[in-house]
Every structure is written in C-alpha cells, then in structure tokens.
Coordinates of C-alpha atoms in Angstrom, one line a residue:
Chain A
M734 CA 0.0 0.0 0.0
R735 CA 2.7 2.5 -0.9
D736 CA 1.7 5.8 -2.3
R737 CA 1.9 5.1 -6.0
I738 CA -0.6 7.7 -6.9
F739 CA -1.1 6.5 -10.5
A740 CA -1.9 2.9 -9.8
P741 CA -5.6 2.4 -10.8
S742 CA -6.8 1.4 -7.4
R743 CA -5.1 4.4 -5.8
M744 CA -6.7 6.7 -8.3
L745 CA -10.1 5.3 -7.6
I746 CA -9.6 5.9 -3.9
Y747 CA -8.6 9.6 -4.5
L748 CA -11.5 10.0 -6.9
V749 CA -14.1 8.7 -4.4
V750 CA -12.7 10.5 -1.4
W751 CA -12.5 13.9 -3.3
L752 CA -16.0 13.4 -4.8
I753 CA -17.5 13.0 -1.3
A754 CA -15.4 15.9 0.0
T755 CA -16.7 18.1 -2.8
A756 CA -20.3 17.1 -1.9
W757 CA -19.5 18.0 1.7
L758 CA -18.2 21.4 0.7
V759 CA -21.2 22.3 -1.5
P760 CA -23.5 23.7 1.2
F761 CA -20.7 25.9 2.5
V762 CA -19.7 27.2 -1.0
V763 CA -23.3 27.7 -2.0
V764 CA -23.9 29.9 1.1
V765 CA -20.7 31.9 0.6
L766 CA -21.5 32.6 -3.0
N767 CA -25.2 33.4 -2.3
S768 CA -24.2 35.8 0.4
L769 CA -22.5 37.8 -2.4
R770 CA -25.4 37.7 -4.9
T771 CA -28.3 40.1 -5.2
A772 CA -31.8 39.0 -4.5
E773 CA -32.8 39.6 -8.2
E774 CA -30.0 37.5 -9.4
I775 CA -30.9 34.6 -7.2
A776 CA -34.6 34.9 -8.1
Q777 CA -33.8 34.7 -11.8
T778 CA -31.6 31.6 -11.5
S779 CA -31.3 29.4 -8.4
M780 CA -29.5 29.4 -5.1
I781 CA -26.6 27.7 -6.8
G782 CA -24.6 30.0 -9.0
W783 CA -21.6 32.3 -9.4
P784 CA -22.2 36.0 -8.5
K785 CA -22.4 38.2 -11.6
Q786 CA -21.8 41.3 -9.5
W787 CA -20.3 41.0 -6.0
A788 CA -23.0 42.2 -3.6
W789 CA -20.9 43.0 -0.6
S790 CA -23.7 45.2 0.7
N791 CA -25.5 42.0 1.7
Y792 CA -23.2 41.8 4.7
V793 CA -23.9 45.4 5.7
T794 CA -27.6 44.8 5.4
A795 CA -27.4 41.5 7.3
W796 CA -25.2 42.9 10.0
A797 CA -27.0 46.1 10.8
E798 CA -30.1 46.8 8.7
F799 CA -32.7 44.2 7.9
C800 CA -35.8 43.9 10.0
V801 CA -37.0 41.1 12.3
A802 CA -40.4 41.8 13.8
Q803 CA -40.5 45.6 13.7
T804 CA -36.9 46.2 14.8
C805 CA -34.5 46.9 11.9
A806 CA -31.0 46.5 13.4
G807 CA -29.8 43.5 11.5
I808 CA -28.2 40.5 13.2
R809 CA -25.9 42.6 15.3
P810 CA -28.0 42.7 18.5
Y811 CA -28.6 39.0 18.4
M812 CA -24.9 38.2 17.8
L813 CA -24.2 40.4 20.8
N814 CA -26.8 38.5 22.8
S815 CA -25.2 35.2 21.9
A816 CA -21.8 36.5 23.0
I817 CA -23.2 37.9 26.3
V818 CA -24.6 34.5 27.0
T819 CA -21.9 32.3 25.6
I820 CA -18.8 33.9 27.0
P821 CA -19.7 34.1 30.7
A822 CA -21.4 30.7 30.7
T823 CA -18.4 29.1 29.1
I824 CA -15.9 30.6 31.5
I825 CA -17.9 30.0 34.7
S826 CA -18.9 26.4 33.8
T827 CA -15.4 25.6 32.9
M828 CA -14.0 27.0 36.1
L829 CA -16.5 25.3 38.3
G830 CA -16.1 22.1 36.4
A831 CA -12.4 22.2 36.8
V832 CA -12.7 22.5 40.6
A833 CA -15.4 19.9 40.7
G834 CA -13.5 17.5 38.5
Y835 CA -10.4 18.1 40.7
A836 CA -12.4 17.4 43.8
V837 CA -13.9 14.1 42.6
S838 CA -10.7 12.8 41.0
L839 CA -8.0 13.7 43.6
W840 CA -9.9 14.1 46.9
R841 CA -11.9 11.3 48.3
F842 CA -14.9 12.4 50.3
R843 CA -18.1 10.7 51.4
G844 CA -20.4 10.2 48.5
D845 CA -18.0 11.4 45.8
Q846 CA -18.6 8.6 43.4
W847 CA -22.4 8.8 43.8
I848 CA -22.6 12.5 43.2
Y849 CA -20.2 12.3 40.3
G850 CA -22.4 9.5 38.8
I851 CA -25.5 11.7 39.0
V852 CA -23.7 14.7 37.5
T853 CA -22.7 12.7 34.5
L854 CA -26.2 11.5 34.0
G855 CA -26.8 15.2 32.9
I856 CA -25.2 14.3 29.6
F857 CA -28.0 11.9 28.8
L858 CA -31.1 13.6 30.3
P859 CA -32.9 15.2 27.4
Q860 CA -33.5 19.0 27.6
Q861 CA -37.2 18.4 27.3
M862 CA -37.2 16.9 30.8
R863 CA -35.9 20.2 32.2
L864 CA -37.8 22.7 30.1
L865 CA -40.8 23.1 32.5
P866 CA -38.8 23.2 35.7
W867 CA -36.4 25.9 34.2
T868 CA -39.5 27.9 33.2
I869 CA -40.7 27.9 36.7
V870 CA -37.3 28.6 38.3
L871 CA -36.6 31.4 35.9
R872 CA -40.0 33.0 36.5
D873 CA -39.7 32.7 40.3
V874 CA -36.3 34.4 40.3
G875 CA -37.4 37.0 37.7
L876 CA -34.9 35.9 35.0
I877 CA -37.4 34.9 32.4
N878 CA -36.7 36.5 29.0
T879 CA -33.2 37.7 30.2
L880 CA -29.8 36.8 29.0
T881 CA -28.7 36.3 32.6
G882 CA -31.3 33.5 32.8
L883 CA -29.7 31.8 29.8
V884 CA -26.2 32.2 31.4
V885 CA -27.5 30.5 34.5
I886 CA -29.0 27.6 32.5
H887 CA -26.0 27.0 30.4
T888 CA -23.6 27.3 33.3
I889 CA -25.5 24.7 35.4
Q890 CA -26.2 22.3 32.6
G891 CA -22.7 22.6 31.2
L892 CA -21.3 21.4 34.6
S893 CA -22.0 17.8 33.6
F894 CA -19.7 18.0 30.6
T895 CA -17.0 20.2 32.2
T896 CA -16.8 18.1 35.3
L897 CA -16.6 14.9 33.3
F898 CA -13.9 16.3 31.0
C899 CA -11.7 17.6 33.8
R900 CA -12.2 14.6 36.1
N901 CA -11.2 12.2 33.3
Y902 CA -8.1 14.2 32.8
Y903 CA -7.1 14.7 36.4
V904 CA -7.4 11.0 37.4
A905 CA -4.2 10.6 35.4
I906 CA -2.2 12.9 37.7
P907 CA 0.2 10.6 39.7
P908 CA -0.9 10.1 43.3
E909 CA 2.7 10.6 44.4
L910 CA 2.6 14.2 43.3
M911 CA -0.5 14.7 45.5
R912 CA 1.0 12.9 48.4
A913 CA 4.2 14.9 48.3
A914 CA 2.2 18.2 48.2
R915 CA 0.1 17.2 51.1
I916 CA 3.1 16.2 53.2
D917 CA 4.4 19.7 52.5
G918 CA 1.2 20.9 54.1
A919 CA -0.5 22.2 50.9
G920 CA -4.3 22.3 51.2
F921 CA -7.1 21.9 48.7
F922 CA -6.7 25.3 47.0
R923 CA -3.0 25.5 47.0
I924 CA -2.6 22.0 45.4
F925 CA -5.2 23.0 42.8
W926 CA -3.4 26.3 42.1
R927 CA 0.2 25.1 42.2
I928 CA 0.0 21.5 40.8
V929 CA -3.3 20.8 39.0
L930 CA -3.9 24.1 37.2
P931 CA -0.5 24.3 35.6
L932 CA -1.1 20.8 34.2
S933 CA -4.5 21.8 32.9
P934 CA -4.2 23.9 29.8
P935 CA -4.9 21.1 27.3
I936 CA -8.1 20.0 29.0
L937 CA -9.2 23.5 29.7
I938 CA -8.9 24.4 26.0
V939 CA -10.9 21.3 25.0
T940 CA -13.5 22.2 27.6
V941 CA -13.8 25.8 26.6
I942 CA -14.1 25.0 22.9
W943 CA -16.7 22.3 23.6
Q944 CA -18.8 24.7 25.9
F945 CA -18.5 27.7 23.6
T946 CA -19.6 25.7 20.5
H947 CA -22.5 24.1 22.2
I948 CA -23.8 27.2 23.9
W949 CA -23.4 29.3 20.8
N950 CA -25.2 26.8 18.7
E951 CA -28.0 26.0 21.2
F952 CA -31.5 26.8 20.1
L953 CA -34.2 25.2 22.2
Y954 CA -33.6 27.2 25.4
G955 CA -33.0 30.4 23.5
V956 CA -36.3 30.1 21.7
T957 CA -38.2 29.0 24.8
F958 CA -37.0 31.4 27.4
T959 CA -36.4 34.6 25.4
T960 CA -38.4 36.6 22.9
G961 CA -37.8 39.5 20.5
Q962 CA -34.7 41.6 21.3
Q963 CA -33.5 39.2 23.9
Q964 CA -33.0 36.2 21.6
P965 CA -29.7 34.6 20.8
V966 CA -28.6 34.4 17.2
T967 CA -29.8 30.9 16.5
A968 CA -33.4 31.8 17.4
A969 CA -33.1 35.1 15.5
L970 CA -32.1 33.2 12.3
I971 CA -35.4 31.2 12.5
A972 CA -37.3 34.4 13.1
L973 CA -35.6 36.0 10.2
S974 CA -36.5 33.3 7.7
A975 CA -40.1 33.5 8.9
A976 CA -40.0 37.3 8.7
I977 CA -38.8 37.5 5.1
A978 CA -40.7 34.5 3.7
D979 CA -42.9 36.9 1.8
I980 CA -40.2 38.9 0.1
P981 CA -37.3 36.5 -0.3
Q982 CA -33.9 38.0 0.5
H983 CA -31.7 35.0 0.1
G984 CA -28.6 37.0 -0.4
V985 CA -29.0 38.9 2.8
Q986 CA -30.1 35.7 4.6
S987 CA -27.0 33.8 3.4
A988 CA -24.9 36.6 4.7
A989 CA -26.7 36.4 8.1
V990 CA -26.1 32.7 8.2
M991 CA -22.4 33.2 7.5
I992 CA -22.1 35.7 10.2
A993 CA -23.9 33.5 12.7
A994 CA -21.8 30.5 11.9
L995 CA -18.5 32.4 11.8
P996 CA -17.5 32.2 15.5
T997 CA -17.8 28.5 15.8
L998 CA -16.2 27.9 12.4
L999 CA -13.3 30.1 13.4
I1000 CA -12.8 28.1 16.6
Y1001 CA -13.0 24.9 14.5
V1002 CA -10.3 26.1 12.1
L1003 CA -8.0 27.5 14.9
G1004 CA -8.5 24.8 17.4
G1005 CA -9.3 21.8 15.3
R1006 CA -7.1 19.3 17.2
Y1007 CA -8.7 20.2 20.5
F1008 CA -12.1 20.3 18.9
V1009 CA -11.8 16.7 17.8
R1010 CA -10.3 15.7 21.1
G1011 CA -13.4 17.0 22.8
L1012 CA -15.7 15.1 20.5
T1013 CA -13.9 11.8 21.2
A1014 CA -13.6 12.5 24.9
G1015 CA -17.3 13.1 25.0
A1016 CA -17.9 9.9 23.2
V1017 CA -15.9 7.7 25.5
K1018 CA -17.7 8.8 28.6
Chain N
M160 CA -5.6 8.9 48.3
T161 CA -8.2 7.4 50.7
H162 CA -8.2 10.0 53.5
T163 CA -11.3 12.1 53.7
V164 CA -11.4 15.9 53.7
A165 CA -12.7 16.1 57.2
A166 CA -10.0 13.8 58.6
E167 CA -7.5 16.3 57.5
T168 CA -7.8 18.5 60.6
R169 CA -4.8 17.6 62.6
T170 CA -4.5 20.9 64.5
G171 CA -6.3 19.6 67.6
R172 CA -8.6 22.7 67.6
P173 CA -12.3 22.2 68.1
V174 CA -14.0 20.5 65.1
T175 CA -16.4 23.3 64.4
F176 CA -13.5 25.7 64.0
G177 CA -12.0 23.2 61.5
I178 CA -15.1 23.1 59.5
L179 CA -15.3 26.9 59.5
R180 CA -11.7 27.1 58.4
R181 CA -12.4 24.6 55.6
L182 CA -15.6 26.3 54.6
P183 CA -14.2 27.7 51.3
E184 CA -13.0 24.4 50.2
H185 CA -16.3 22.6 51.2
L186 CA -18.2 25.3 49.2
A187 CA -15.9 24.8 46.2
I188 CA -16.4 21.1 46.3
W189 CA -20.1 20.9 47.0
V190 CA -21.7 23.9 45.4
P191 CA -21.1 23.0 41.7
L192 CA -21.7 19.3 42.3
L193 CA -24.9 19.9 44.3
L194 CA -26.2 22.4 41.8
S195 CA -25.7 20.0 39.0
A196 CA -26.9 16.8 40.6
G197 CA -29.6 18.6 42.5
H198 CA -31.1 20.2 39.5
L199 CA -30.9 17.0 37.5
V200 CA -32.7 14.9 40.0
S201 CA -35.3 17.4 41.1
F202 CA -36.1 18.6 37.6
A203 CA -36.5 15.1 36.3
L204 CA -38.6 14.0 39.2
W205 CA -40.7 17.2 38.9
T206 CA -41.4 16.6 35.3
V207 CA -42.4 13.0 35.9
W208 CA -44.7 14.1 38.7
I209 CA -46.3 16.8 36.5
S210 CA -47.0 14.2 33.9
F211 CA -49.4 12.5 36.4
T212 CA -51.3 15.6 37.3
P213 CA -54.2 17.3 35.4
S214 CA -52.0 20.5 34.9
T215 CA -52.8 22.6 31.8
L216 CA -51.6 26.2 31.7
V217 CA -50.2 26.2 35.2
P218 CA -48.9 23.3 37.3
V219 CA -51.5 22.0 39.7
S220 CA -51.4 19.0 42.0
G221 CA -53.7 16.0 41.7
W222 CA -53.4 12.6 40.3
V223 CA -54.8 11.4 37.0
G224 CA -52.8 8.2 36.7
L225 CA -51.7 7.4 33.2
R226 CA -54.4 9.5 31.5
N227 CA -51.9 12.0 30.0
Y228 CA -49.8 9.2 28.6
T229 CA -52.8 7.5 26.9
A230 CA -54.0 10.8 25.6
V231 CA -50.7 11.7 24.1
M232 CA -50.2 8.3 22.6
A233 CA -53.7 8.4 21.1
T234 CA -53.0 11.6 19.2
R235 CA -52.1 11.4 15.5
N236 CA -49.4 14.0 16.2
W237 CA -47.5 11.6 18.5
Q238 CA -48.1 8.5 16.4
I239 CA -46.7 10.2 13.3
A240 CA -43.8 11.6 15.4
F241 CA -43.0 8.1 16.7
D242 CA -43.2 6.5 13.2
N243 CA -41.0 9.2 11.9
L244 CA -38.5 8.7 14.7
L245 CA -38.2 5.0 13.8
L246 CA -37.7 5.9 10.1
F247 CA -35.4 8.8 10.8
G248 CA -33.5 7.0 13.5
C249 CA -32.8 3.9 11.4
G250 CA -32.1 5.7 8.2
F251 CA -29.9 8.3 9.7
V252 CA -27.9 6.0 12.0
L253 CA -27.3 3.4 9.2
L254 CA -26.3 6.0 6.6
S255 CA -24.1 8.0 8.8
L256 CA -22.5 4.8 10.1
L257 CA -21.8 3.6 6.6
T258 CA -20.6 6.9 5.4
G259 CA -18.4 7.4 8.4
L260 CA -16.9 3.9 8.0
L261 CA -16.3 4.4 4.3
L262 CA -14.6 7.7 4.9
A263 CA -12.5 6.3 7.7
V264 CA -11.3 3.3 5.6
L265 CA -10.6 5.6 2.6
L266 CA -8.6 8.0 4.8
D267 CA -6.7 5.1 6.3
Q268 CA -5.1 4.3 2.9
R269 CA -2.2 6.7 3.6
I270 CA -3.5 9.2 1.1
R271 CA -2.1 12.6 0.6
G272 CA -3.9 15.5 2.1
E273 CA -5.5 13.5 4.8
N274 CA -5.6 16.4 7.2
V275 CA -7.4 18.6 4.8
L276 CA -9.9 15.9 3.9
R277 CA -10.6 15.2 7.6
S278 CA -11.2 18.8 8.3
I279 CA -13.7 18.9 5.3
F280 CA -15.7 16.0 6.6
L281 CA -15.8 17.3 10.1
Y282 CA -16.5 21.0 9.7
P283 CA -20.3 20.6 9.7
I284 CA -20.0 19.5 13.4
A285 CA -19.0 23.1 14.3
L286 CA -22.2 24.5 12.9
S287 CA -25.5 24.8 14.7
F288 CA -28.4 22.7 13.5
V289 CA -30.2 25.9 12.8
V290 CA -27.6 26.8 10.2
T291 CA -27.5 23.3 8.8
G292 CA -31.3 23.2 8.5
T293 CA -31.5 26.6 6.9
V294 CA -28.9 25.9 4.3
W295 CA -30.3 22.5 3.4
S296 CA -33.8 24.0 3.2
W297 CA -32.5 26.2 0.4
L298 CA -30.6 23.4 -1.4
L299 CA -33.6 21.0 -1.2
N300 CA -36.2 23.6 -2.1
P301 CA -37.4 22.6 -5.6
G302 CA -38.0 26.2 -6.6
L303 CA -34.6 27.4 -5.4
G304 CA -32.0 24.7 -5.1
I305 CA -30.8 21.6 -6.8
Q306 CA -34.0 20.9 -8.8
K307 CA -34.1 24.5 -10.0
L308 CA -30.4 24.3 -11.1
V309 CA -30.9 21.1 -13.0
N310 CA -34.1 22.3 -14.6
D311 CA -32.3 25.6 -15.7
I312 CA -29.5 23.6 -17.3
G313 CA -32.0 22.0 -19.5
W314 CA -33.2 18.8 -17.9
T315 CA -36.7 20.2 -17.3
S316 CA -38.4 17.0 -16.2
F317 CA -35.9 16.5 -13.3
R318 CA -37.7 16.3 -10.0
F319 CA -36.1 16.4 -6.5
D320 CA -38.9 17.7 -4.4
W321 CA -38.7 15.6 -1.2
L322 CA -39.0 18.8 0.8
I323 CA -42.6 19.2 -0.2
D324 CA -43.4 15.6 -0.7
R325 CA -45.2 14.1 2.4
D326 CA -43.9 10.7 1.9
M327 CA -40.3 11.7 1.3
A328 CA -39.9 14.8 3.5
I329 CA -38.5 12.9 6.4
W330 CA -35.5 11.9 4.2
T331 CA -34.5 15.5 3.8
I332 CA -33.9 15.5 7.6
V333 CA -31.9 12.3 7.1
I334 CA -29.8 14.0 4.4
A335 CA -29.0 17.0 6.5
A336 CA -28.3 15.0 9.6
V337 CA -26.0 12.6 7.7
W338 CA -24.1 15.5 6.3
Q339 CA -23.7 17.0 9.7
S340 CA -22.6 14.0 11.7
S341 CA -20.9 11.4 9.4
G342 CA -17.6 13.2 10.2
F343 CA -18.0 12.4 13.8
A344 CA -18.5 8.7 13.0
M345 CA -15.5 8.9 10.7
A346 CA -13.3 10.4 13.5
L347 CA -14.1 7.6 15.9
F348 CA -13.7 4.9 13.3
L349 CA -10.4 6.4 12.1
A350 CA -9.1 6.3 15.7
G351 CA -10.2 2.7 15.9
L352 CA -8.5 1.8 12.6
R353 CA -5.3 3.4 13.7
S354 CA -5.2 1.4 16.9
V355 CA -5.6 -2.1 15.3
D356 CA -2.8 -4.3 16.4
A357 CA 0.0 -4.2 13.8
D358 CA 0.9 -7.8 14.5
L359 CA -2.6 -8.9 13.6
I360 CA -2.2 -7.2 10.2
K361 CA 1.3 -8.7 9.7
A362 CA 0.1 -12.2 10.5
A363 CA -2.8 -11.8 8.0
Q364 CA -0.4 -10.5 5.4
I365 CA 1.8 -13.5 5.8
D366 CA -1.2 -15.7 5.4
G367 CA -1.6 -14.0 2.0
A368 CA -4.8 -12.0 2.7
G369 CA -5.5 -9.2 0.1
P370 CA -6.6 -5.8 1.2
I371 CA -10.4 -6.5 0.9
R372 CA -10.1 -9.8 2.8
M373 CA -7.9 -8.1 5.3
Y374 CA -10.6 -5.5 6.1
R375 CA -13.5 -7.9 6.1
R376 CA -11.9 -10.6 8.2
V377 CA -9.3 -8.9 10.3
I378 CA -9.7 -5.1 10.7
L379 CA -13.4 -4.4 10.7
P380 CA -14.3 -7.1 13.3
T381 CA -12.1 -5.2 15.8
L382 CA -14.2 -2.1 15.2
W383 CA -17.5 -3.3 16.6
P384 CA -17.2 -1.8 20.1
I385 CA -16.7 1.6 18.4
T386 CA -19.6 0.9 16.1
V387 CA -21.9 0.3 19.2
T388 CA -20.7 3.6 20.7
V389 CA -21.3 5.5 17.5
V390 CA -24.8 4.0 17.1
V391 CA -25.8 4.9 20.6
I392 CA -24.6 8.4 20.3
Q393 CA -26.3 8.9 17.0
L394 CA -29.5 7.4 18.3
Q395 CA -29.4 9.7 21.3
F396 CA -29.1 12.6 18.9
A397 CA -31.9 11.2 16.7
I398 CA -34.3 10.9 19.6
T399 CA -33.8 14.4 20.8
T400 CA -33.7 16.1 17.4
F401 CA -35.4 19.4 17.4
D402 CA -33.5 22.4 15.9
L403 CA -32.7 20.7 12.7
V404 CA -36.4 20.0 11.9
R405 CA -37.5 23.4 13.0
A406 CA -35.0 25.0 10.6
L407 CA -35.4 22.6 7.7
T408 CA -39.1 21.8 7.5
G409 CA -40.8 23.2 10.6
G410 CA -42.3 19.7 11.0
G411 CA -44.1 19.9 7.7
P412 CA -45.4 19.6 5.1
G413 CA -48.4 18.9 7.3
L414 CA -47.1 16.7 10.0
A415 CA -44.8 14.8 7.7
T416 CA -41.6 15.5 9.6
Q417 CA -43.0 15.7 13.1
L418 CA -40.7 14.2 15.7
P419 CA -41.2 13.6 19.5
A420 CA -39.2 16.7 20.6
L421 CA -41.5 18.9 18.4
V422 CA -44.6 17.3 20.0
V423 CA -43.2 18.1 23.5
Y424 CA -42.6 21.7 22.6
D425 CA -45.9 22.1 20.9
L426 CA -47.8 20.7 23.9
M427 CA -45.9 22.6 26.5
F428 CA -45.6 26.0 24.9
Q429 CA -48.0 26.3 22.1
R430 CA -51.1 24.5 23.4
G431 CA -50.4 25.1 27.1
L432 CA -51.0 21.5 28.0
L433 CA -48.2 21.2 30.6
A434 CA -49.0 17.7 31.9
R435 CA -49.3 16.2 28.4
G436 CA -46.2 17.9 27.3
A437 CA -44.4 16.5 30.4
A438 CA -45.9 13.0 29.6
A439 CA -44.5 13.3 26.0
A440 CA -41.1 14.3 27.5
V441 CA -41.1 11.3 29.8
L442 CA -42.0 9.1 26.8
M443 CA -39.0 10.5 25.0
L444 CA -36.9 9.7 28.0
L445 CA -38.2 6.1 28.0
I446 CA -37.3 5.7 24.3
L447 CA -33.8 7.0 25.2
L448 CA -33.5 4.6 28.1
A449 CA -34.5 1.7 25.8
V450 CA -31.3 2.6 24.0
L451 CA -29.0 3.6 26.9
L452 CA -29.8 1.0 29.5
P453 CA -28.8 -2.0 27.3
Y454 CA -25.7 0.0 26.3
A455 CA -24.8 0.7 29.9
G456 CA -25.3 -3.0 30.7
W457 CA -23.0 -4.0 27.8
R458 CA -20.4 -1.5 28.9
Y459 CA -20.5 -2.9 32.4
L460 CA -20.0 -6.5 31.1
Q461 CA -17.2 -5.4 28.9
R462 CA -15.4 -3.7 31.7
R463 CA -15.8 -6.8 34.0
Q464 CA -14.4 -9.0 31.3
A465 CA -11.5 -6.7 30.8
A466 CA -10.9 -6.7 34.5
H467 CA -10.9 -10.5 34.6
A468 CA -8.7 -10.9 31.6

C-alpha cells in the first residue's frame, strides 16, 4: 500500500474521497456565493450559481439593517446576545467544572462517586425533561426573558460536561505528586493552584471549545426562554427566515447565516485538534 | 488517596473551627456538584410528577394516573412523530455509520492531504443545526435549489422535491443529519482503525490476505465496540432532534416530519398542556432509556471481562 498515486486502485480511492469531499463542501460554498449575490439574481436563477456582480452590501444589510419583527437593526444585536450568554457561561462552567473535577478525582470524600455519577447523567437527560422546571425557576427568580437566565441555565447544565472532561483528565495525575504536596502541608486550593492548574491547559482548551460551540449553537432554550430583542442568534435566524418569507432576501439571509456561523467555524479552524479531542472525549464517557 | 477531607484537621482545635476554616473548600467542592446533581434529580422527578397531574396552563397537584400518557399516545401527532422517529433513527444511523466507516477506511489508505480531507468531513459539526437546517432547506427547495439548477441547465423534467413531498420529506432530515454528523463517526472509526494491532495485520499478510479480505476478516471485526458507541450516540441525537427539523421543514409539510421533541414543545408552549407535554417528554426519556440501558449493561459486562482478563 505504498503511495503510487497513478496505480488504478489508488486513483479510484482519490476519486471517491474527493467526490465525497466536494459534496461535503457544496453547502458551504453555496452559502458563501449566495451571500454575495443580489436577490434579483438569485430569483432569476437558483440558489446555486456564481455571482455576476459582487454584492458585498448583503453583509452590511445582514449585520445592521434588515428587519426582524419591527426592529431593523440586522443580526448585530442577536450576535451580541449570543456573545453575552456564551462567554460568561463558558468561563464559569469551565472554572466550576475544573474545581469539581479536581475534587472528585483527587480528593476522596463521602459520596463522591455517587454525586459524580449523578452529575454525568446530565449528559443523557434530554433537555425536554428540564424545560418546564427551568421555566418555573426562571420565572420565580425574575430571570425569564433575560440573557442572565440563559447564562444560569447553560452554566449549570454545562457542569455535567465540564466536570466529566476535567475529572477524566485529572485522574491521570500521579498520586505521588498529590501525596508529596500534602506532606508539604498544601491544602485543597494550594494544590489546585500550584499543581493541578499548571497541568490543565490542554483539557481547559478542550472544555472551553466544547462549551463555547455548544452554547453558541444552542437553540431550544434560546427560543423557549427569550423573545424578541433578547433572543440569541440561532433563534433570530429562524425568526428571520419566517419574517422575510414573503419577500425573499436570500442573499442577505445567506450573509446572516455566514455571520452567525463564523465564531464556531473560526474556533474549529483555529483549534481543530482540541475540537476533535473534545468530541472523542465526550464519546468515550 | 483514601483519606477524607474532614479527617485532614490535625490541628487539635475544636472540630467546628476546623469546619469553618475549611468552609471555602467545602463550598468549592459541594456547590457545583450539588447544583448540577440537585437540578438534574429534582427537575427530572418534577417533570415525571407533573405528567401524572391534570395540569394545563399552570402546574397543579392532583393525580390522573396514566391518563396524560394514553391521551398523548392516542394523538395522530404523536403517532406520526413516533413512526417518523423510527424511520429517521434507522435511516440516519445506518447511513451516517456507513458513510463514516467508508470515509475512515478511505482516509486510512495513507493518502495525501489526509488532514485537509478530515477537516472537510468534520466541519459541519462546528455548525449549529439551525444553520445546517436553513442551508439544506434552500438546497432542497425545488424552486430554489438543486432541482431548479438542473431544470435551468435543460433537464426540465428533473424532480427532486422531497422537501414538499409528504412521503419523502423525512428523508430530507436524514440527508442534512448525515451531512452534519458522518464526520463524527469517521473520526471515531479512524481512531479505531489506527489502533488495530500491527501484529494482527502482519500475520494476515503472511497468510496471503488481500486488502479486501484483510478489512473484512481482520480489521473491521475489531471495530465493533466503536460501532456500538457510534450507534448509541447517533441514536441519542436522533431521539432528541429538534432544531434541525425546526429550521429545515418546521415539522411539515403537514405533519410529515413531526418528531417527538417537536410534539413536546408544541404541547408545552403552544397548546399550554403542561401535563401532556411532560408526559410526552417522559415518553421521550423512556425511548432514550431503551437505547441507553442495554448500552450501559453492555459496557459494564465489557469492563468486567477486561478486569478478569
């Protein structure tokens, strides 16, 4: 199986794999091209085509001008909402998960395995089982239809993943290291700060990427607990397609989709290795 | 590492003082864990409880037995959703499994540009299902997408209108879902292929096995634990699918792409039938458990075998 690229069987492999790869790229290329075509041009032909004139203005309209339900500020406020929810929820859930993962992996205390088992069940419990309780909790504390409410939800729910990731990473820390630190009189926080945290960057990057992607892309909670100007960008995209169903604006809509997908795509491109590691770490459970 | 936190106090000072001194660390340990575990248990139990009450717009106490469950299961909405789930679940899992396996085997042939190809097959995973659904709703729209393009080129009788065809609409969800998550199956399979024992392959080569026989008899059989994991994860996704359908078909045409998660949402937040919505959510959980419990049992047996070996 040496790389003789011109052997017939090798060429077949390259042909098949690149054909599938092209098919996989089509949706992305179509959206990029459409985001640069005018509505008239798309209406005359189809969604699939090369721009005759480059309509960069689609991005301006998508970012700051088009109207969703009476407000005409483009996708900008919703992108901001998503950022306001995603960034704090990612940071807080990762920090708490790191401490919790450290506690259950390196400190034994009564009931540690039990509570850790329950926490990981959160990976499997469908969101639908938590929708009504969250509604009531958010209403009772006055956080319904607020971004803070979404931060709280994503922080608490994210703990299942962040604790799992960190715990599985920290159990590999040699016990001798812990024992030596304790003999030196180091306590819970000092050991975390001095020994565990310096070893943590790889797992923290995986966790942050995982949390950011999931929270940014989340839709159900966004659409259930927020309305109008408070919605994250995923919910706004759906509202947008409903709002302009009468007068199709596929160029602008494609630009909006591109903008909304950009943060997670960037993270994927920049941190691909860690991204994949998170996927497989989540799968092994 | 078997000492407990409390037993750490060796100062001889009163125990209460020790606890106070250790308050920050107890808080750090217990607050996140209790928040997480506490909300999971109480929320799940609360939803189960509500499903047995006569609640409609607001939660009320009372006991109606299984009436909400029988009511939900008697609706056409749920029946269609359940049938669709079977179809979607099987079609999606099978197709993404085969695609993922094919891609992994192809990429395992030491081809040039493997990293680029892997990134191409995996990038959809970084997207939200709302984006995926929206984009595929354009491509599959007969008046806008692939059909329009082929018609414009000159093949005017070409039809690819599954999106508006009641019988075929569910397959549009399958297409988009396969596109989104085959890369994930590929990544896991590829990791599995790369960890196949080299001696095993060498032994088969000495026996004169060709590449196809090698895969069928030697390499693929070692992948089945990974296959089970992929199937379970994909099924878990299939059972809870919501965003993708909302963005791609909205559940239509008619009820043609209705799925359980959409029924739950509809009952809870559009019809204001909390108890029935909760019952539908519990039904969803039961379907999920029908997949996860056998898997957990299998994993347990596997681990025990590994421990004895």
